Each structure stands twice: as structure tokens, then as C-alpha cells.
Amino acid sequence: MKRDEFLAQPEVEAFIEWLAANLPVLTFKLRFKSSKFVPGGLTVDVQGIEQVLEHYRWKASWRDSHQSAVDSETWM
């Protein structure tokens, strides 16, 4: 099945409409144990995807295209 065919299904269209309407008000329970990726851990209940983005962190490091070290603790 091609992407356009999948997205055109009534069930998929209905889910997308539901998600768009409810994503701002859904409650999310973020529970992450302390680890090298989530220093200090995270335990918080938030409402809406915007608050998820404000709280979620994932520590990572890599080398950029100039071979300089990049350290990050956020996915934003």
C-alpha cells in the first residue's frame, strides 16, 4: 500500500483528526530512571505535547561535520 492510499483510509483520517484535536490536552506521564542519557532521571506529569517538549531531555554527544565535539542534553 502506498502512503497516499494509507492516509486516505477513513480510519486513518479519523485518527489524524482525533490526534490533532487531543494532542494539546492529553496527559503524559514521563518516567525515566537516571542514566547516562537522562542524568538525574525525570518524573513529571504534563498536559499536551508542548509540555512534553519542554521537559524531555536526552543527553548525547557526537562530532559535527568539522569534527568538533557537540554535547547535547535536549532534543530541541
mmCIF file of C-alpha atoms in Angstrom:
data_model
loop_
_atom_site.group_PDB
_atom_site.id
_atom_site.type_symbol
_atom_site.label_atom_id
_atom_site.label_comp_id
_atom_site.label_asym_id
_atom_site.label_seq_id
_atom_site.Cartn_x
_atom_site.Cartn_y
_atom_site.Cartn_z
ATOM 1 C CA MET A 1 0.000 0.000 0.000
ATOM 2 C CA LYS A 2 1.320 3.415 -0.904
ATOM 3 C CA ARG A 3 1.475 6.272 1.584
ATOM 4 C CA ASP A 4 -1.337 8.265 -0.026
ATOM 5 C CA GLU A 5 -3.600 5.205 -0.057
ATOM 6 C CA PHE A 6 -2.879 4.571 3.617
ATOM 7 C CA LEU A 7 -3.579 8.170 4.635
ATOM 8 C CA ALA A 8 -6.823 8.234 2.629
ATOM 9 C CA GLN A 9 -8.396 5.385 4.625
ATOM 10 C CA PRO A 10 -11.355 6.616 6.722
ATOM 11 C CA GLU A 11 -9.929 5.074 9.911
ATOM 12 C CA VAL A 12 -6.580 6.781 9.427
ATOM 13 C CA GLU A 13 -8.199 10.123 8.589
ATOM 14 C CA ALA A 14 -10.368 9.848 11.714
ATOM 15 C CA PHE A 15 -7.345 9.052 13.881
ATOM 16 C CA ILE A 16 -5.395 12.007 12.500
ATOM 17 C CA GLU A 17 -8.332 14.322 13.210
ATOM 18 C CA TRP A 18 -8.666 12.899 16.741
ATOM 19 C CA LEU A 19 -4.938 13.243 17.401
ATOM 20 C CA ALA A 20 -4.837 16.839 16.156
ATOM 21 C CA ALA A 21 -7.737 17.736 18.453
ATOM 22 C CA ASN A 22 -6.473 15.852 21.516
ATOM 23 C CA LEU A 23 -2.680 16.128 21.429
ATOM 24 C CA PRO A 24 -2.727 19.551 23.115
ATOM 25 C CA VAL A 25 -4.753 18.222 26.073
ATOM 26 C CA LEU A 26 -3.594 14.622 26.541
ATOM 27 C CA THR A 27 -1.861 13.854 29.839
ATOM 28 C CA PHE A 28 1.599 12.324 29.571
ATOM 29 C CA LYS A 29 3.399 10.654 32.465
ATOM 30 C CA LEU A 30 7.119 10.966 31.793
ATOM 31 C CA ARG A 31 9.079 8.429 33.848
ATOM 32 C CA PHE A 32 12.765 7.959 33.101
ATOM 33 C CA LYS A 33 15.262 6.446 35.516
ATOM 34 C CA SER A 34 18.554 8.222 35.959
ATOM 35 C CA SER A 35 21.065 7.030 33.386
ATOM 36 C CA LYS A 36 23.949 8.334 31.336
ATOM 37 C CA PHE A 37 21.340 9.581 28.846
ATOM 38 C CA VAL A 38 18.938 11.083 31.421
ATOM 39 C CA PRO A 39 21.116 12.396 34.281
ATOM 40 C CA GLY A 40 19.029 12.732 37.438
ATOM 41 C CA GLY A 41 16.088 10.959 35.819
ATOM 42 C CA LEU A 42 12.708 12.507 35.143
ATOM 43 C CA THR A 43 9.353 12.077 36.855
ATOM 44 C CA VAL A 44 6.696 14.539 35.760
ATOM 45 C CA ASP A 45 3.069 14.574 34.625
ATOM 46 C CA VAL A 46 2.356 17.074 31.864
ATOM 47 C CA GLN A 47 -0.577 18.046 29.702
ATOM 48 C CA GLY A 48 -0.137 18.467 25.971
ATOM 49 C CA ILE A 49 2.708 17.740 23.623
ATOM 50 C CA GLU A 50 4.204 21.213 24.112
ATOM 51 C CA GLN A 51 4.876 20.462 27.796
ATOM 52 C CA VAL A 52 6.407 17.122 26.822
ATOM 53 C CA LEU A 53 8.851 19.012 24.619
ATOM 54 C CA GLU A 54 9.670 21.403 27.487
ATOM 55 C CA HIS A 55 10.617 18.565 29.867
ATOM 56 C CA TYR A 56 12.072 15.824 27.726
ATOM 57 C CA ARG A 57 15.863 15.598 27.647
ATOM 58 C CA TRP A 58 18.257 13.059 26.187
ATOM 59 C CA LYS A 59 21.977 13.500 26.782
ATOM 60 C CA ALA A 60 24.045 12.720 23.719
ATOM 61 C CA SER A 61 27.308 13.677 22.095
ATOM 62 C CA TRP A 62 28.685 13.404 18.595
ATOM 63 C CA ARG A 63 31.127 15.001 16.178
ATOM 64 C CA ASP A 64 29.831 17.542 13.686
ATOM 65 C CA SER A 65 30.927 17.801 10.058
ATOM 66 C CA HIS A 66 34.030 19.755 11.169
ATOM 67 C CA GLN A 67 34.925 17.027 13.699
ATOM 68 C CA SER A 68 34.135 19.334 16.630
ATOM 69 C CA ALA A 69 32.553 17.710 19.690
ATOM 70 C CA VAL A 70 28.868 18.511 20.242
ATOM 71 C CA ASP A 71 27.286 17.828 23.653
ATOM 72 C CA SER A 72 23.525 17.992 23.944
ATOM 73 C CA GLU A 73 21.008 17.446 26.732
ATOM 74 C CA THR A 74 17.914 18.372 24.780
ATOM 75 C CA TRP A 75 16.302 17.173 21.602
ATOM 76 C CA MET A 76 15.140 20.655 20.630
#
